[in-house]
Short mmCIF file of C-alpha atoms and ligand atoms in Angstrom, two decimals:
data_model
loop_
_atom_site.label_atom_id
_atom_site.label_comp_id
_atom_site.label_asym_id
_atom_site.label_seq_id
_atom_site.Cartn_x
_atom_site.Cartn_y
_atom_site.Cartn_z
CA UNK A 1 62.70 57.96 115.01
CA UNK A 2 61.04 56.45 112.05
CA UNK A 3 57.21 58.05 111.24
CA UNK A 4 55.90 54.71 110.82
CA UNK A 5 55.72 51.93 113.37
CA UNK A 6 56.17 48.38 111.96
CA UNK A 7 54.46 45.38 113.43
CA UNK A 8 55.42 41.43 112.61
CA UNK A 9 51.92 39.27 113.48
CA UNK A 10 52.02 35.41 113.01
CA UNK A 11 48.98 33.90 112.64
CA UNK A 12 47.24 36.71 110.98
CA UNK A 13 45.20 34.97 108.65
CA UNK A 14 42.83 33.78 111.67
CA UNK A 15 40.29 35.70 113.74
CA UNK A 16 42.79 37.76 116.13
CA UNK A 17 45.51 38.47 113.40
CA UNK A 18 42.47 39.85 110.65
CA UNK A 19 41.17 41.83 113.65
CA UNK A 20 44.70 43.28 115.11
CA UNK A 21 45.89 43.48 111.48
CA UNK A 22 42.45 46.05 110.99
CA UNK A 23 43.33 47.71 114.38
CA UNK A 24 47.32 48.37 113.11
CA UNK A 25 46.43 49.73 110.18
CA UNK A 26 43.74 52.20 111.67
CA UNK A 27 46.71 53.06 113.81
CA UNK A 28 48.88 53.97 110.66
CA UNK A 29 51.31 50.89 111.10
CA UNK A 30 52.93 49.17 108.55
CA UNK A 31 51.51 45.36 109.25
CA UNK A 32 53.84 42.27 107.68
CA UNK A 33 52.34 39.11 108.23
CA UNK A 34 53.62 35.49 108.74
CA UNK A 35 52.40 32.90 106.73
CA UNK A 36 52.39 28.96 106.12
CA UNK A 37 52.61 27.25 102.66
CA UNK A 38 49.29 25.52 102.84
CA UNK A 39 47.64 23.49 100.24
CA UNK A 40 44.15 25.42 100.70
CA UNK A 41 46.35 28.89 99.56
CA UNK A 42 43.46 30.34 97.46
CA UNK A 43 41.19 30.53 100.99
CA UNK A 44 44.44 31.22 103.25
CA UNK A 45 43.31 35.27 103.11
CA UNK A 46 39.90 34.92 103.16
CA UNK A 47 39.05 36.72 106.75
CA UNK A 48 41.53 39.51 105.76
CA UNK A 49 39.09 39.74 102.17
CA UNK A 50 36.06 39.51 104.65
CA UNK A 51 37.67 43.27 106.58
CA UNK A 52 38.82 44.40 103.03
CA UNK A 53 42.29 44.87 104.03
CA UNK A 54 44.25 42.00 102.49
CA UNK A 55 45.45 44.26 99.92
CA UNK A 56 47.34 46.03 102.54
CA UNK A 57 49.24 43.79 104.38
CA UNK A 58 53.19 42.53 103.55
CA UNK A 59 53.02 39.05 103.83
CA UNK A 60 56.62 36.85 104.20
CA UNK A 61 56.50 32.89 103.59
CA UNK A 62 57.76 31.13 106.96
CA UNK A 63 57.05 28.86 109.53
CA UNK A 64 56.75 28.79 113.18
CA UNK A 65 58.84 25.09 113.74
CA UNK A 66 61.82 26.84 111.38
CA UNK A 67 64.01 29.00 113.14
CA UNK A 68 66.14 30.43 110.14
CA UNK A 69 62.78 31.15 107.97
CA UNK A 70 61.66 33.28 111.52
CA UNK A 71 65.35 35.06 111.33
CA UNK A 72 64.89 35.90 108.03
CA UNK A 73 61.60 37.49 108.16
CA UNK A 74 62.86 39.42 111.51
CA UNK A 75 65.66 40.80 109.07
CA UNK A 76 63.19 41.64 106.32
CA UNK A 77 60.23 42.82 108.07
CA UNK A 78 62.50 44.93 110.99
CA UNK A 79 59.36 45.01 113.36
CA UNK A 80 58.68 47.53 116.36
CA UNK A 81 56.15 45.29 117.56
CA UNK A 82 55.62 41.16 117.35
CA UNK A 83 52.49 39.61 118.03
CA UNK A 84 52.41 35.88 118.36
CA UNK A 85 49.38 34.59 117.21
CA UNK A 86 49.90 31.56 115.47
CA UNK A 87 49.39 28.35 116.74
CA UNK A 88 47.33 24.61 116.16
CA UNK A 89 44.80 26.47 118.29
CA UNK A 90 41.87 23.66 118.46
CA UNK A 91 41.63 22.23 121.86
CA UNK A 92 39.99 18.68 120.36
CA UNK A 93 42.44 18.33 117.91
CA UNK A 94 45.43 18.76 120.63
CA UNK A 95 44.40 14.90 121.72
CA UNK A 96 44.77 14.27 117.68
CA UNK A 97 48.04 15.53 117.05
CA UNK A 98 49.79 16.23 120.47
CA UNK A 99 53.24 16.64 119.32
CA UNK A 100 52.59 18.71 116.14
CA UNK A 101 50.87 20.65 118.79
CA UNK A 102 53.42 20.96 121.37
CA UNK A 103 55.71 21.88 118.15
CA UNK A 104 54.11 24.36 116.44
CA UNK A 105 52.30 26.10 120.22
CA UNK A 106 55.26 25.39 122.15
CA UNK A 107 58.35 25.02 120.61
CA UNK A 108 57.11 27.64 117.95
CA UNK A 109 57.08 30.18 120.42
CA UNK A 110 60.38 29.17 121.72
CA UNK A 111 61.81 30.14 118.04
CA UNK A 112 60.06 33.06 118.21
CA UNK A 113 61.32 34.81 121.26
CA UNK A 114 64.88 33.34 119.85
CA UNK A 115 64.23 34.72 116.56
CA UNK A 116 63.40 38.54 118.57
CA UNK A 117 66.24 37.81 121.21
CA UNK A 118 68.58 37.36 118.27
CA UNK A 119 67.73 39.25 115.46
CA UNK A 120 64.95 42.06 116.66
CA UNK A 121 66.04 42.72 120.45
CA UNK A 122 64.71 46.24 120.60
CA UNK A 123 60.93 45.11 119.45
CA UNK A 124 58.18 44.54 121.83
CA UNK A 125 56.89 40.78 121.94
CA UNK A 126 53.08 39.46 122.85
CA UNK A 127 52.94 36.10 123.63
CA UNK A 128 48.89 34.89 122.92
CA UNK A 129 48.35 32.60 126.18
CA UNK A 130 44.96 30.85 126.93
CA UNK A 131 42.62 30.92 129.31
CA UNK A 132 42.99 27.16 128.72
CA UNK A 133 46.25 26.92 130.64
CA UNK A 134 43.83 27.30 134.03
CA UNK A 135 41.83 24.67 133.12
CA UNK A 136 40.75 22.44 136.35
CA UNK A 137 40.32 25.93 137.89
CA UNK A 138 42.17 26.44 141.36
CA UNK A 139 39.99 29.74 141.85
CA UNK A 140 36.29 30.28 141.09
CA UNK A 141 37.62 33.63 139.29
CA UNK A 142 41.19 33.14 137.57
CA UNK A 143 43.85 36.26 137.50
CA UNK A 144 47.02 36.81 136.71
CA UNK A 145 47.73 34.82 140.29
CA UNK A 146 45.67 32.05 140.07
CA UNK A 147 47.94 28.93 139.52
CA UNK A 148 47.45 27.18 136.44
CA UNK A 149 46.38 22.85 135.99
CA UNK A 150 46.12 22.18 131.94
CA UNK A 151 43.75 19.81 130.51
CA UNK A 152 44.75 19.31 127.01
CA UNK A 153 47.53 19.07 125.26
CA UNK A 154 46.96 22.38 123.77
CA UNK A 155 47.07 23.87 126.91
CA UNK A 156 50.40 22.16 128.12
CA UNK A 157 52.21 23.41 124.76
CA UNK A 158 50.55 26.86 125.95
CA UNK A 159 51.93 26.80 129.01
CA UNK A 160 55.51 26.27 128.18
CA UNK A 161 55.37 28.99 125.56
CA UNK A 162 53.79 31.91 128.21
CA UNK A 163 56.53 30.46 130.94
CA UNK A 164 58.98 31.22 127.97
CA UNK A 165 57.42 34.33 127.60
CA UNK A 166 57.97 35.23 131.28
CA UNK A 167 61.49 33.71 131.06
CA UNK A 168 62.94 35.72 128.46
CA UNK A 169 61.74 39.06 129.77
CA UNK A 170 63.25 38.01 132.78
CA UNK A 171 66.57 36.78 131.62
CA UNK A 172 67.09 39.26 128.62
CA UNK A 173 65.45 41.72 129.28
CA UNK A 174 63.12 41.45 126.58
CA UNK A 175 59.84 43.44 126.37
CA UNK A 176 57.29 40.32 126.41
CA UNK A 177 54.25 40.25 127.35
CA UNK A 178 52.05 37.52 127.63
CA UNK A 179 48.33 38.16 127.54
CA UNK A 180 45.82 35.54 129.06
CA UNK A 181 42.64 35.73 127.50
CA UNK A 182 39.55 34.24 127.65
CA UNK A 183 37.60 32.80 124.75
CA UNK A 184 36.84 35.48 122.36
CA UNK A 185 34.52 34.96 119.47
CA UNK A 186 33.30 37.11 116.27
CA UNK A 187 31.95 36.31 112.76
CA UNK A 188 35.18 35.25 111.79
CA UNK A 189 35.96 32.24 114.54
CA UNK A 190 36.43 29.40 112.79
CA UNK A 191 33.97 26.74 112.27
CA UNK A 192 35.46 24.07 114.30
CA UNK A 193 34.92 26.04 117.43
CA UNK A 194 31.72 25.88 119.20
CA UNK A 195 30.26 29.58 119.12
CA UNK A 196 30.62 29.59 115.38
CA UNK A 197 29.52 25.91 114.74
CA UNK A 198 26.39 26.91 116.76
CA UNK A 199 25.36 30.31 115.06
CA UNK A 200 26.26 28.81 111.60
CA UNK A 201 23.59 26.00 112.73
CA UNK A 202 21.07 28.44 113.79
CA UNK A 203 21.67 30.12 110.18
CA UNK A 204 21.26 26.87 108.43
CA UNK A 205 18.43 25.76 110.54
CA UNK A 206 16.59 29.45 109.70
CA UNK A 207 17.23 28.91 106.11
CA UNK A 208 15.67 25.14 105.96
CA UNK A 209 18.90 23.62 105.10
CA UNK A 210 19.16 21.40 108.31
CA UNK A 211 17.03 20.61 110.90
CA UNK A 212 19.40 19.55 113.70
CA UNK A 213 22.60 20.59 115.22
CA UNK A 214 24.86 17.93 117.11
CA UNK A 215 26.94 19.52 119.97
CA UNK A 216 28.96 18.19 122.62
CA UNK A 217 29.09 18.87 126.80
CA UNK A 218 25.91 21.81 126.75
CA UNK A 219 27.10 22.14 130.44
CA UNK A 220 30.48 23.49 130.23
CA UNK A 221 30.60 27.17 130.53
CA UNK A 222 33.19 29.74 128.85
CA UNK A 223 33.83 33.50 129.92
CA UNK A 224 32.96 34.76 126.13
CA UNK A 225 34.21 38.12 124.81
CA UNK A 226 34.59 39.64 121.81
CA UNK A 227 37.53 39.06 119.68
CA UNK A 228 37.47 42.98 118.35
CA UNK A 229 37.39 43.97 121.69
CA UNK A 230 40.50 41.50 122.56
CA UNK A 231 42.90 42.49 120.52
CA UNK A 232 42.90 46.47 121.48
CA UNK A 233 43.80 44.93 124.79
CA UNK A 234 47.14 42.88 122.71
CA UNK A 235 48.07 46.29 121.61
CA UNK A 236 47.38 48.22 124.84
CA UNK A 237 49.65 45.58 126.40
CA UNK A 238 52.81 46.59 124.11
CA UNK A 239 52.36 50.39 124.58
CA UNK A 240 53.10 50.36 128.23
CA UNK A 241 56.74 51.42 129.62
CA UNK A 242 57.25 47.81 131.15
CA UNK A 243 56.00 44.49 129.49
CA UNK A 244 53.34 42.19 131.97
CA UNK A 245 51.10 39.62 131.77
CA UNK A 246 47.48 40.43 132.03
CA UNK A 247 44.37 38.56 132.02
CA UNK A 248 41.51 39.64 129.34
CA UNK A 249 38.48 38.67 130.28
CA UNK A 250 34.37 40.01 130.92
CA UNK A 251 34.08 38.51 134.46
CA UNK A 252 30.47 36.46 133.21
CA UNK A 253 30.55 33.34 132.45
CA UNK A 254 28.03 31.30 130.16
CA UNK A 255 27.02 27.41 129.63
CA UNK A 256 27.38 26.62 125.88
CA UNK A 257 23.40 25.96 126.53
CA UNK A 258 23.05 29.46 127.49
CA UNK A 259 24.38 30.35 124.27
CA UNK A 260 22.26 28.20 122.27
CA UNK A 261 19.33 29.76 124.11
CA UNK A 262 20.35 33.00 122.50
CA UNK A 263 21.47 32.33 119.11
CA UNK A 264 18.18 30.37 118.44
CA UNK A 265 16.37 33.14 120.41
CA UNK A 266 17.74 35.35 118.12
CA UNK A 267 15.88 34.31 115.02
CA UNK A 268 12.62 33.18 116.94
CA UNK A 269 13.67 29.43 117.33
CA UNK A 270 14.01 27.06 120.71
CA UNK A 271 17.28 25.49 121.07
CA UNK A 272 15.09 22.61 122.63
CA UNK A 273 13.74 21.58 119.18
CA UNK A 274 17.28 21.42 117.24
CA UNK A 275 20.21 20.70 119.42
CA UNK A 276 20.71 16.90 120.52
CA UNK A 277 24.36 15.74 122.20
CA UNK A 278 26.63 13.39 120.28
CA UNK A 279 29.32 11.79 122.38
CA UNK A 280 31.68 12.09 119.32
CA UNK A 281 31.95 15.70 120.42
CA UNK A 282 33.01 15.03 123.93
CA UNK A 283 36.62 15.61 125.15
CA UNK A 284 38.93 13.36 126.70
CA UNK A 285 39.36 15.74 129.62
CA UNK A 286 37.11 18.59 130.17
CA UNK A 287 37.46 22.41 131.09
CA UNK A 288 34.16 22.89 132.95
CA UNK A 289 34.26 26.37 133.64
CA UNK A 290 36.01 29.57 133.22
CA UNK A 291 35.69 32.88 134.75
CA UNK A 292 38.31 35.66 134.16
CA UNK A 293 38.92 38.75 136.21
CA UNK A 294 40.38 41.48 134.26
CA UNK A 295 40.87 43.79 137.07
CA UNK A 296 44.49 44.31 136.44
CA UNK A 297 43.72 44.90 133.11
CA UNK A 298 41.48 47.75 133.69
CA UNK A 299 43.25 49.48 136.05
CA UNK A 300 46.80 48.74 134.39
CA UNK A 301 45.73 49.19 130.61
CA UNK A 302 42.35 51.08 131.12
CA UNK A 303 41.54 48.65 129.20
CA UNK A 304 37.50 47.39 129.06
CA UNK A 305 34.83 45.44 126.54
CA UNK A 306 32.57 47.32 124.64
CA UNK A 307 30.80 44.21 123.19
CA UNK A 308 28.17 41.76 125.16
CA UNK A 309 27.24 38.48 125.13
CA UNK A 310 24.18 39.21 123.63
CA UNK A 311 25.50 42.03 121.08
CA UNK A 312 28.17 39.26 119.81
CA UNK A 313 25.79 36.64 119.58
CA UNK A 314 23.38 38.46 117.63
CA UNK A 315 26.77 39.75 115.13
CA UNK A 316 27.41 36.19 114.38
CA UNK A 317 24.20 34.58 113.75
CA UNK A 318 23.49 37.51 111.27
CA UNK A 319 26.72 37.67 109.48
CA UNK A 320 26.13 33.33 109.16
CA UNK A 321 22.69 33.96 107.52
CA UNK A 322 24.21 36.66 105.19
CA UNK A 323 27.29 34.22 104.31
CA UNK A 324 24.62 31.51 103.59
CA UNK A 325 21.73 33.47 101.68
CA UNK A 326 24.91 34.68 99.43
CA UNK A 327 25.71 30.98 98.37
P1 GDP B 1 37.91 25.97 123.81
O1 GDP B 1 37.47 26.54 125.12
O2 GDP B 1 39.15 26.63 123.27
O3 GDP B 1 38.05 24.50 123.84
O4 GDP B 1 36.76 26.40 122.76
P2 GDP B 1 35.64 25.53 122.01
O5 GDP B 1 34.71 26.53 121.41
O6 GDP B 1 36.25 24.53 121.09
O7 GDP B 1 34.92 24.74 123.18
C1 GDP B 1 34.29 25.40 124.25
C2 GDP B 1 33.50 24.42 125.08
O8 GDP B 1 32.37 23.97 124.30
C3 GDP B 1 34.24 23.15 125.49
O9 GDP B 1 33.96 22.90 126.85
C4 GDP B 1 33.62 22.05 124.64
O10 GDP B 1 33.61 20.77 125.25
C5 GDP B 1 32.19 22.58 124.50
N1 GDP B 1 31.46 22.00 123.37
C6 GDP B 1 30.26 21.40 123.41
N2 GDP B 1 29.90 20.97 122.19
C7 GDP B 1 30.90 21.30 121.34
C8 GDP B 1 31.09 21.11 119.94
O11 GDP B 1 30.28 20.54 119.23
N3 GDP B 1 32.25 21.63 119.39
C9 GDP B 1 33.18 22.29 120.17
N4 GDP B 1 34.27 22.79 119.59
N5 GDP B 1 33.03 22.45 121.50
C10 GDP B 1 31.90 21.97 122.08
#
């Protein structure tokens, strides 16, 4: 048996890949990394820079919607462990660019497990579902049971990708998992998303360099973890005898207006004073609520959060006032 594990994430230049790329590495893994050409290259590694590991990672040029690039790198890289992160992972822009999204979330992960089936059959495969794929909830509390209604186009394209997921452990024997988590956040969610466009405001606002912050739907309400936290539970997932699906999840759910309350808290403002709604931020189709239970998980994985709502919130909104007294 080879000393050192090998793991294959795609997607690792977001939040979850720069966190489970940090977690690998504290494990003593050798961590190759999937990446897109982009035109924005020169920022491409800037939350790996952020953890001060993008010097250690082995990064391979490929592409998610090419099949032979994905062979290739399977061949090269030789992983013990794939993690599927990658993905056009903005709910909004799903309504935007539907079919690039069912391409790259969906079909994307269809070349994946094809890529593993076919040139990495041994490795261990974790399929990053959503949370999303419940969204007009059938259960006040969703679990691994709780049938699934999607309400973007995101979430369709996720759906067919953790159904592959499912498929292909059952059909060829694969080790895949697919983990369902709910919305995790951390000073390095991008900007677009509404945790991170809120504690960025609340920085800017604390600074003097705006006044107001637009949102969308205050009234919605997401079960909010950490994304640190999250991706211990990806790993957990692969070091069990038999692959599963789990949901990750805290079991409290939030309004977005409850988390304005506390980011402005944090810094002695009222979220009364700053926020106003803009219908330009409003969705087609609306998730309302979410509300994980990650009993299996905890009693399956031993897995649990160590970070609250209130811990996160106040991580964020000082790492955005630290990013933005730097400038
Ligand atoms: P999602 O759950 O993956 O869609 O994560 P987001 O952070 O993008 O959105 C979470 C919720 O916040 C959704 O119900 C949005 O409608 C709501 N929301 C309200 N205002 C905004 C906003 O200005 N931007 C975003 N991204 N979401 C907003």
């Amino acid at each position: 048996m080879s000393a050192t594990k090998r793991a294959l994430v795609t997607g690792l230049t977001g939040q979850d890949g720069a966190y489970l790329a940090q977690l690998l590495l504290s494990k003593g893994y050798e961590v190759h990394g999937l990446v897109r050409r982009s035109a924005s290259a020169d920022v491409i590694d800037a939350r790996l820079r952020w953890l001060g590991i993008a010097t250690e990672i082995h990064f391979h040029d490929g592409n998610l919607t090419d099949l032979s690039s994905l062979l290739r790198v399977m061949g090269d890289a030789r992983p013990d462990e794939v993690y599927n992160l990658a993905a056009q992972s903005f709910v909004k822009s799903s309504w935007q660019q539907p079919i690039l999204t069912g391409n790259v979330t969906a079909l994307g992960a269809g070349n994946m497990l094809e890529a593993v089936r076919l040139a990495a059959p041994k490795a261990r495969y974790y399929q990053a579902s959503s949370s999303e794929m419940y969204g007009l909830i059938q259960e006040p509390m969703q679990s691994e049971k709780t049938p699934f209604y999607p309400r973007s186009p995101y979430a369709v394209a996720k759906l067919y990708a953790h159904w592959m997921t499912v498929n292909y452990r059952e059909s060829f024997g694969l080790h895949a998992s697919s983990g369902i988590l709910c919305n995790h956040e951390s000073p390095l969610r991008g900007i677009e998303f509404v945790t991170r466009k809120i504690t960025d405001g609340v920085a800017r606002i604390k600074l003097g360099l705006q006044e107001k912050l637009a949102l969308g739907n205050l009234d919605a309400s997401r079960d909010w973890g950490h994304a640190r936290d999250y991706v211990r539970a990806m790993w957990l997932m692969l070091q069990q005898d038999k692959a599963d699906d789990y949901v990750i999840a805290t079991g409290r759910t939030s309004s977005i207006r409850d988390f304005c309350k506390l980011a402005f808290g944090h810094v002695g403002l009222n979220y009364e004073n700053h926020v106003y709604v803009d219908p330009r931020f409003l969705r087609p189709a609306e998730v309302e609520v979410l509300l994980g239970d990650p009993t299996k998980a905890r009693e399956r994985l031993g897995w649990t959060f160590e970070c609250s709502l209130e811990q996160m919130v106040a991580e964020m909104v000082d790492a955005d006032l630290a990013r933005l007294s730097m400038k």
